[in-house]
């Protein structure tokens, strides 16, 4: 058995659905379980429809048009889609009457995207003569807590998923399962969503629970690249990375898999392969627990822009216990995630998402320290083997120094697989290009 996950752009229209269906057929003998996201921009359109409903307006025309036009182009009659769209209208009517959208209702609302998508794909595969059956994730055992918009799966899914899919894996059931990503139900039967990276988590959870041969996530490039090919010329695909390296890549800008989706497959050692839907024969990149051969000194370079740097310094707390604890408690109070840290006894520099409102946390920290906020910064990260850090840093700083670029902050992760720098937003792409040229020779 394998698990195949396709994102929203892969099933955005009739042409893309035809292409994905052909890929699924290619792997039919591998007993695939297919996980799909919502078609194209459907999730955004659902949220826009909800905003309009709160204002008393009912309009799902764009959602209807996409799905009805796609069904027409694929020459499909899909009553299940018509039924779901009618249910969606009923929900939006209720929202428009209450003029309110709770987290619980929002989860119910956005679930329609994935539910429509799997019904479309299953119907098209069946039309091609390929036995397929759509499943909402809860139909195959996905149960979560009730933390709406960011639910966590319960431990019971490790038993419930095999209970539903073992017959298919064994071959006594032929229909390919087409499963909704991103959604589940809580113990009360209420729909939840799994938050960021939810569709990836659906795929890895199925793959790990079923002890699949591998989990495939299909993109539009030949696997994980040494850098963003839109930024750097001469990049090349990486044949193999570890779970840890892939997590760091995802944390610092690379669109691979969300870090939390790695958790299930790390428990079981189930490999994940990043494949190119436009180049099916390419082997892609495999993500495993440890490198099969010698660990490369440098694996990849990535960047994330539009971050803010907060410099905190307090001579008043020199030698006092609890300085860092106080600072971090303020970020906890305001529910703000910290990405990167550089610290000494009485000073600390932190990076956070540049879109976050920092007014409250800065006011709180300023009660005990001097605070300086720097916006429009970027984090450039080298994914590497820390055993070679001295050589890597020497090469990196030498190359950047020749170009007159000053690094504003540096941090080496505790995982020992990344070194990160902070530079100005406007310098980020150039820094990635310079480092790629210096470290991949």
Coordinates of C-alpha atoms in Angstrom, one line a residue:
X1 CA 0.0 0.0 0.0
X2 CA 1.0 3.6 -0.7
X3 CA -0.6 6.9 0.2
X4 CA -0.8 9.6 -2.5
X5 CA -1.6 13.2 -1.4
X6 CA -2.5 15.9 -3.9
X7 CA -3.0 19.6 -3.0
X8 CA -5.6 22.0 -4.2
X9 CA -3.7 23.2 -7.3
X10 CA -3.4 19.6 -8.5
X11 CA -7.2 19.2 -8.6
X12 CA -8.0 22.9 -9.5
X13 CA -10.0 22.1 -12.6
X14 CA -11.1 19.4 -15.0
X15 CA -7.8 19.3 -16.8
X16 CA -5.9 18.8 -13.6
X17 CA -8.3 16.2 -12.4
X18 CA -7.8 14.2 -15.6
X19 CA -4.0 14.4 -15.1
X20 CA -4.2 13.3 -11.4
X21 CA -6.5 10.5 -12.3
X22 CA -4.0 9.3 -14.8
X23 CA -1.3 9.3 -12.1
X24 CA -3.5 7.3 -9.8
X25 CA -4.1 4.8 -12.5
X26 CA -0.3 4.4 -13.0
X27 CA 0.0 3.4 -9.4
X28 CA -3.1 1.3 -9.2
X29 CA -1.2 -2.0 -8.5
X30 CA 0.5 -0.4 -5.5
X31 CA -2.9 -0.3 -3.7
X32 CA -3.0 3.6 -3.3
X33 CA -5.0 5.5 -0.8
X34 CA -5.6 9.0 -2.2
X35 CA -5.8 12.1 0.0
X36 CA -7.2 15.3 -1.6
X37 CA -7.4 19.0 -0.7
X38 CA -10.2 21.3 -1.9
X39 CA -10.2 22.2 -5.6
X40 CA -8.2 25.3 -6.3
X41 CA -9.3 28.4 -4.3
X42 CA -12.5 26.8 -3.0
X43 CA -11.5 27.2 0.7
X44 CA -11.0 30.9 0.2
X45 CA -14.3 31.2 -1.6
X46 CA -16.0 29.4 1.2
X47 CA -14.6 31.8 3.7
X48 CA -15.6 34.8 1.5
X49 CA -19.1 33.4 1.3
X50 CA -19.2 33.1 5.1
X51 CA -18.1 36.8 5.4
X52 CA -20.9 37.8 3.1
X53 CA -23.4 35.6 5.0
X54 CA -22.5 37.4 8.2
X55 CA -23.5 40.6 6.4
X56 CA -26.8 39.0 5.4
X57 CA -25.9 38.1 1.8
X58 CA -26.1 34.6 0.4
X59 CA -23.8 33.9 -2.6
X60 CA -22.0 30.6 -3.5
X61 CA -22.0 31.3 -7.3
X62 CA -18.2 30.9 -7.7
X63 CA -18.2 27.6 -5.8
X64 CA -21.1 26.3 -7.8
X65 CA -19.7 27.4 -11.1
X66 CA -16.3 25.7 -10.5
X67 CA -17.8 22.4 -9.5
X68 CA -20.7 22.3 -12.0
X69 CA -18.4 23.4 -14.8
X70 CA -15.8 20.8 -13.9
X71 CA -18.5 18.0 -13.7
X72 CA -19.8 19.1 -17.1
X73 CA -16.3 19.1 -18.7
X74 CA -15.6 15.6 -17.2
X75 CA -19.1 14.5 -18.4
X76 CA -20.1 13.5 -14.9
X77 CA -23.4 13.4 -13.1
X78 CA -22.6 13.7 -9.4
X79 CA -25.7 13.9 -7.2
X80 CA -23.5 13.9 -4.1
X81 CA -22.1 17.3 -5.2
X82 CA -25.5 18.8 -5.7
X83 CA -26.6 17.5 -2.3
X84 CA -23.5 19.0 -0.6
X85 CA -24.0 22.4 -2.3
X86 CA -27.7 22.4 -1.1
X87 CA -26.4 21.6 2.4
X88 CA -23.9 24.5 2.1
X89 CA -26.7 26.9 1.2
X90 CA -28.6 25.8 4.2
X91 CA -25.6 26.4 6.5
X92 CA -24.9 29.9 5.0
X93 CA -28.6 30.8 5.4
X94 CA -28.3 30.0 9.1
X95 CA -25.1 32.1 9.3
X96 CA -26.9 35.0 7.6
X97 CA -29.8 34.8 10.0
X98 CA -27.5 34.7 13.1
X99 CA -25.0 37.2 11.7
X100 CA -22.3 35.2 13.4
X101 CA -19.6 32.7 12.5
X102 CA -18.2 30.7 15.4
X103 CA -15.0 28.5 15.1
X104 CA -17.2 25.4 15.2
X105 CA -19.3 26.7 12.4
X106 CA -16.3 27.8 10.4
X107 CA -14.9 24.2 10.5
X108 CA -18.2 22.8 9.3
X109 CA -18.2 25.4 6.5
X110 CA -14.6 24.9 5.2
X111 CA -15.1 21.1 5.3
X112 CA -17.2 21.4 2.1
X113 CA -14.2 22.0 0.0
X114 CA -12.5 18.7 0.6
X115 CA -15.8 16.8 0.6
X116 CA -16.7 18.2 -2.8
X117 CA -13.2 17.4 -4.1
X118 CA -13.2 13.7 -3.2
X119 CA -16.7 13.1 -4.7
X120 CA -15.6 14.6 -8.0
X121 CA -12.4 12.5 -8.2
X122 CA -14.1 9.3 -7.2
X123 CA -16.9 9.8 -9.8
X124 CA -14.3 10.5 -12.5
X125 CA -12.2 7.4 -11.7
X126 CA -15.4 5.3 -11.7
X127 CA -16.3 6.7 -15.1
X128 CA -12.9 5.6 -16.4
X129 CA -13.6 2.1 -15.1
X130 CA -11.4 2.4 -12.1
X131 CA -13.2 1.3 -8.9
X132 CA -13.0 4.1 -6.4
X133 CA -14.9 5.2 -3.3
X134 CA -14.9 8.6 -1.7
X135 CA -14.6 8.9 2.1
X136 CA -15.0 11.8 4.5
X137 CA -12.0 11.3 6.9
X138 CA -14.3 10.4 9.8
X139 CA -15.6 7.5 7.7
X140 CA -12.2 5.8 8.0
X141 CA -11.6 6.6 11.7
X142 CA -10.3 10.1 12.0
X143 CA -11.4 11.4 15.4
X144 CA -10.0 14.6 16.9
X145 CA -10.3 16.7 20.0
X146 CA -12.7 19.7 20.0
X147 CA -10.1 22.5 19.4
X148 CA -11.9 23.9 16.4
X149 CA -9.7 25.3 13.6
X150 CA -6.6 23.6 15.0
X151 CA -7.8 20.2 16.2
X152 CA -5.4 17.4 17.2
X153 CA -6.0 13.7 16.3
X154 CA -6.7 11.4 19.2
X155 CA -4.4 8.4 19.8
X156 CA -7.3 6.1 19.0
X157 CA -6.8 6.8 15.3
X158 CA -3.8 4.4 15.3
X159 CA -6.4 1.6 15.8
X160 CA -9.4 3.0 14.0
X161 CA -7.8 3.7 10.7
X162 CA -6.5 0.1 10.2
X163 CA -10.0 -1.2 11.2
X164 CA -11.5 0.6 8.2
X165 CA -8.7 0.2 5.6
X166 CA -7.2 -3.2 6.3
X167 CA -9.6 -5.0 4.0
X168 CA -8.5 -2.7 1.1
X169 CA -4.8 -3.3 2.0
X170 CA -5.3 -7.0 2.0
X171 CA -7.0 -7.0 -1.4
X172 CA -10.5 -8.1 -0.3
X173 CA -11.8 -4.7 -1.3
X174 CA -10.9 -3.2 -4.7
X175 CA -12.2 0.3 -4.7
X176 CA -9.5 2.9 -4.3
X177 CA -10.2 5.1 -1.2
X178 CA -10.4 8.8 -2.1
X179 CA -10.1 10.5 1.3
X180 CA -10.7 14.1 2.4
X181 CA -7.6 15.8 3.8
X182 CA -7.6 18.4 6.6
X183 CA -10.9 17.4 8.4
X184 CA -12.1 15.1 11.1
X185 CA -14.9 14.8 13.7
X186 CA -14.6 15.1 17.5
X187 CA -16.0 12.5 19.9
X188 CA -19.4 14.2 19.7
X189 CA -19.6 13.8 15.9
X190 CA -18.9 17.5 15.2
X191 CA -16.7 18.4 12.2
X192 CA -13.3 19.8 13.0
X193 CA -10.3 20.9 10.9
X194 CA -6.7 20.0 11.6
X195 CA -5.2 23.4 11.1
X196 CA -2.0 24.3 9.2
X197 CA -0.7 21.3 7.3
X198 CA -3.9 19.4 7.9
X199 CA -4.0 17.6 4.6
X200 CA -0.3 16.5 4.9
X201 CA -1.1 15.2 8.4
X202 CA -4.1 13.2 7.0
X203 CA -1.8 11.5 4.5
X204 CA 1.1 10.8 6.9
X205 CA -1.4 9.5 9.6
X206 CA -2.9 7.1 7.2
X207 CA 0.5 6.0 5.9
X208 CA 1.9 5.5 9.4
X209 CA -1.1 3.7 10.8
X210 CA -1.3 1.4 7.8
X211 CA 2.5 0.8 7.7
X212 CA 2.4 1.9 4.0
X213 CA 5.3 1.3 1.7
X214 CA 5.6 5.0 1.4
X215 CA 3.7 8.3 1.5
X216 CA 3.8 10.4 -1.7
X217 CA 3.1 14.1 -1.7
X218 CA 2.8 15.4 -5.3
X219 CA 4.1 18.9 -6.2
X220 CA 5.1 20.8 -9.4
X221 CA 8.9 20.3 -9.0
X222 CA 11.2 17.2 -9.1
X223 CA 11.3 16.9 -5.3
X224 CA 13.0 19.1 -2.7
X225 CA 15.5 21.4 -4.4
X226 CA 18.8 22.7 -3.1
X227 CA 17.1 26.2 -3.2
X228 CA 14.0 27.8 -4.7
X229 CA 14.5 27.5 -8.5
X230 CA 12.6 30.8 -8.9
X231 CA 15.4 32.6 -7.0
X232 CA 18.5 30.6 -7.9
X233 CA 19.7 29.3 -11.2
X234 CA 21.4 25.9 -11.2
X235 CA 19.5 24.3 -8.4
X236 CA 19.0 20.6 -8.5
X237 CA 16.7 18.1 -6.7
X238 CA 17.9 16.4 -3.5
X239 CA 17.6 12.6 -3.7
X240 CA 17.3 12.1 0.1
X241 CA 16.7 14.2 3.3
X242 CA 16.0 13.2 6.8
X243 CA 12.7 13.9 8.7
X244 CA 14.6 16.4 10.8
X245 CA 16.0 18.2 7.8
X246 CA 12.6 18.3 6.1
X247 CA 11.1 19.8 9.3
X248 CA 13.7 22.5 9.4
X249 CA 13.2 23.3 5.7
X250 CA 9.4 23.6 6.2
X251 CA 9.9 25.8 9.3
X252 CA 12.2 28.2 7.4
X253 CA 10.3 28.8 4.2
X254 CA 10.4 25.7 2.0
X255 CA 7.0 24.4 0.9
X256 CA 7.6 20.7 1.5
X257 CA 5.5 19.2 4.3
X258 CA 4.2 20.9 7.4
X259 CA 6.5 20.0 10.4
X260 CA 3.6 18.5 12.4
X261 CA 2.8 16.2 9.6
X262 CA 6.1 14.4 10.1
X263 CA 5.2 13.2 13.6
X264 CA 3.2 10.1 12.6
X265 CA 5.7 8.8 10.0
X266 CA 8.7 9.5 12.4
X267 CA 7.0 7.1 14.9
X268 CA 6.9 4.3 12.4
X269 CA 9.8 5.1 10.1
X270 CA 7.4 5.3 7.1
X271 CA 9.2 7.1 4.2
X272 CA 7.7 10.1 2.5
X273 CA 8.5 10.8 -1.1
X274 CA 8.0 14.2 -2.8
X275 CA 7.1 13.7 -6.4
X276 CA 6.5 15.9 -9.5
X277 CA 3.0 15.6 -10.9
X278 CA 4.4 17.0 -14.2
X279 CA 7.3 14.5 -14.4
X280 CA 5.9 11.2 -13.1
X281 CA 9.1 9.2 -13.9
X282 CA 11.3 11.4 -11.8
X283 CA 12.2 9.6 -8.5
X284 CA 11.7 12.8 -6.5
X285 CA 13.1 13.2 -3.0
X286 CA 12.6 10.6 -0.3
X287 CA 12.4 11.6 3.4
X288 CA 13.7 9.1 5.8
X289 CA 14.9 8.8 9.4
X290 CA 18.6 8.9 8.6
X291 CA 20.8 9.1 5.5
X292 CA 21.5 5.8 3.8
X293 CA 25.1 6.8 3.1
X294 CA 27.4 9.7 4.1
X295 CA 25.6 12.8 5.4
X296 CA 26.2 15.7 2.9
X297 CA 27.8 18.8 4.5
X298 CA 25.0 21.0 3.0
X299 CA 21.6 19.9 2.0
X300 CA 19.7 23.0 1.0
X301 CA 19.3 26.7 1.5
X302 CA 15.9 28.4 2.1
X303 CA 14.5 31.7 3.2
X304 CA 11.4 33.2 4.8
X305 CA 10.7 36.9 4.3
X306 CA 8.7 39.5 6.2
X307 CA 9.8 38.6 9.7
X308 CA 10.2 41.0 12.6
X309 CA 13.2 41.0 15.0
X310 CA 12.7 42.0 18.6
X311 CA 15.8 42.9 20.5
X312 CA 15.4 42.9 24.3
X313 CA 18.1 44.1 26.7
X314 CA 17.9 44.7 30.5
X315 CA 20.9 45.8 32.6
X316 CA 18.4 46.1 35.5
X317 CA 18.1 42.3 35.5
X318 CA 21.9 41.6 35.3
X319 CA 22.5 38.4 37.2
X320 CA 18.8 38.1 38.2
X321 CA 17.2 34.7 37.8
X322 CA 14.2 34.5 35.5
X323 CA 14.9 37.2 32.9
X324 CA 14.4 34.9 29.9
X325 CA 11.4 33.2 31.7
X326 CA 9.8 36.6 32.0
X327 CA 10.3 37.5 28.4
X328 CA 9.0 34.2 27.1
X329 CA 6.0 34.3 29.4
X330 CA 4.9 37.5 27.7
X331 CA 5.0 35.8 24.3
X332 CA 3.0 32.9 25.8
X333 CA 0.4 35.4 27.2
X334 CA -0.1 36.9 23.8
X335 CA 0.0 33.5 22.0
X336 CA 2.9 34.6 19.7
X337 CA 5.2 31.9 18.3
X338 CA 8.9 32.5 18.2
X339 CA 10.9 31.2 15.3
X340 CA 14.5 32.0 16.0
X341 CA 16.5 33.0 19.2
X342 CA 19.9 34.4 20.0
X343 CA 20.6 35.1 23.6
X344 CA 23.0 36.1 26.4
X345 CA 22.5 36.6 30.1
X346 CA 20.7 40.0 29.9
X347 CA 19.8 40.3 26.2
X348 CA 17.8 38.3 23.7
X349 CA 16.9 38.7 20.1
X350 CA 13.8 36.9 18.8
X351 CA 12.2 36.6 15.4
X352 CA 8.5 36.3 14.8
X353 CA 6.1 36.4 11.9
X354 CA 6.0 40.0 10.6
X355 CA 2.2 39.9 10.3
X356 CA 1.6 39.5 14.0
X357 CA 0.4 42.4 16.1
X358 CA 3.3 43.0 18.6
X359 CA 1.9 46.0 20.4
X360 CA 0.7 44.2 23.6
X361 CA 3.8 42.0 24.1
X362 CA 6.2 44.8 23.5
X363 CA 4.4 47.0 26.1
X364 CA 4.6 44.1 28.6
X365 CA 8.3 43.4 28.0
X366 CA 9.2 47.1 28.2
X367 CA 8.3 47.1 31.9
X368 CA 11.6 45.3 32.7
X369 CA 13.7 45.9 29.6
X370 CA 14.6 48.0 26.6
X371 CA 12.9 46.8 23.5
X372 CA 13.8 47.5 19.9
X373 CA 11.6 46.3 17.0
X374 CA 13.1 45.8 13.5
X375 CA 10.6 45.0 10.7
X376 CA 11.0 43.8 7.1
X377 CA 13.7 41.3 7.9
X378 CA 14.3 37.8 6.4
X379 CA 15.7 34.6 7.8
X380 CA 18.0 32.7 5.5
X381 CA 18.7 29.1 6.6
X382 CA 21.4 26.6 5.6
X383 CA 20.2 23.0 6.2
X384 CA 23.5 21.3 6.9
X385 CA 25.5 18.8 9.0
X386 CA 26.7 20.7 12.1
X387 CA 29.8 18.6 12.2
X388 CA 31.0 20.8 9.3
X389 CA 29.7 24.1 10.8
X390 CA 33.1 25.8 11.0
X391 CA 33.9 25.2 7.4
X392 CA 30.3 26.1 6.3
X393 CA 30.4 29.4 8.3
X394 CA 33.8 30.3 7.0
X395 CA 32.7 29.8 3.4
X396 CA 29.3 31.6 4.0
X397 CA 30.8 34.7 5.7
X398 CA 33.6 34.9 3.2
X399 CA 31.2 34.9 0.3
X400 CA 28.8 37.4 2.0
X401 CA 31.7 39.7 3.1
X402 CA 32.9 39.9 -0.5
X403 CA 29.5 41.2 -1.5
X404 CA 29.4 43.7 1.4
X405 CA 26.4 42.0 3.1
X406 CA 26.3 42.1 6.9
X407 CA 24.4 39.5 8.9
X408 CA 22.3 41.0 11.7
X409 CA 21.6 37.9 13.8
X410 CA 22.8 34.3 13.7
X411 CA 21.5 31.1 15.3
X412 CA 22.3 27.4 15.2
X413 CA 19.4 25.2 15.9
X414 CA 19.5 22.7 18.7
X415 CA 18.7 20.0 16.1
X416 CA 22.2 20.6 14.7
X417 CA 20.9 20.5 11.1
X418 CA 20.5 24.3 10.5
X419 CA 22.3 27.6 10.7
X420 CA 20.1 30.7 10.2
X421 CA 21.0 34.3 9.5
X422 CA 18.9 37.4 9.6
X423 CA 19.3 40.0 6.8
X424 CA 17.1 42.8 5.3
X425 CA 14.1 41.6 3.3
X426 CA 15.6 43.3 0.1
X427 CA 18.8 41.2 0.5
X428 CA 17.2 37.8 1.0
X429 CA 17.2 36.5 -2.5
X430 CA 20.7 37.7 -3.2
X431 CA 22.0 36.1 0.0
X432 CA 20.4 32.8 -1.0
X433 CA 22.1 33.1 -4.4
X434 CA 25.5 33.9 -2.9
X435 CA 25.4 31.1 -0.4
X436 CA 24.2 28.6 -3.0
X437 CA 27.1 29.5 -5.2
X438 CA 29.6 29.3 -2.3
X439 CA 28.3 26.0 -0.8
X440 CA 27.2 24.0 -3.8
X441 CA 30.3 23.9 -6.0

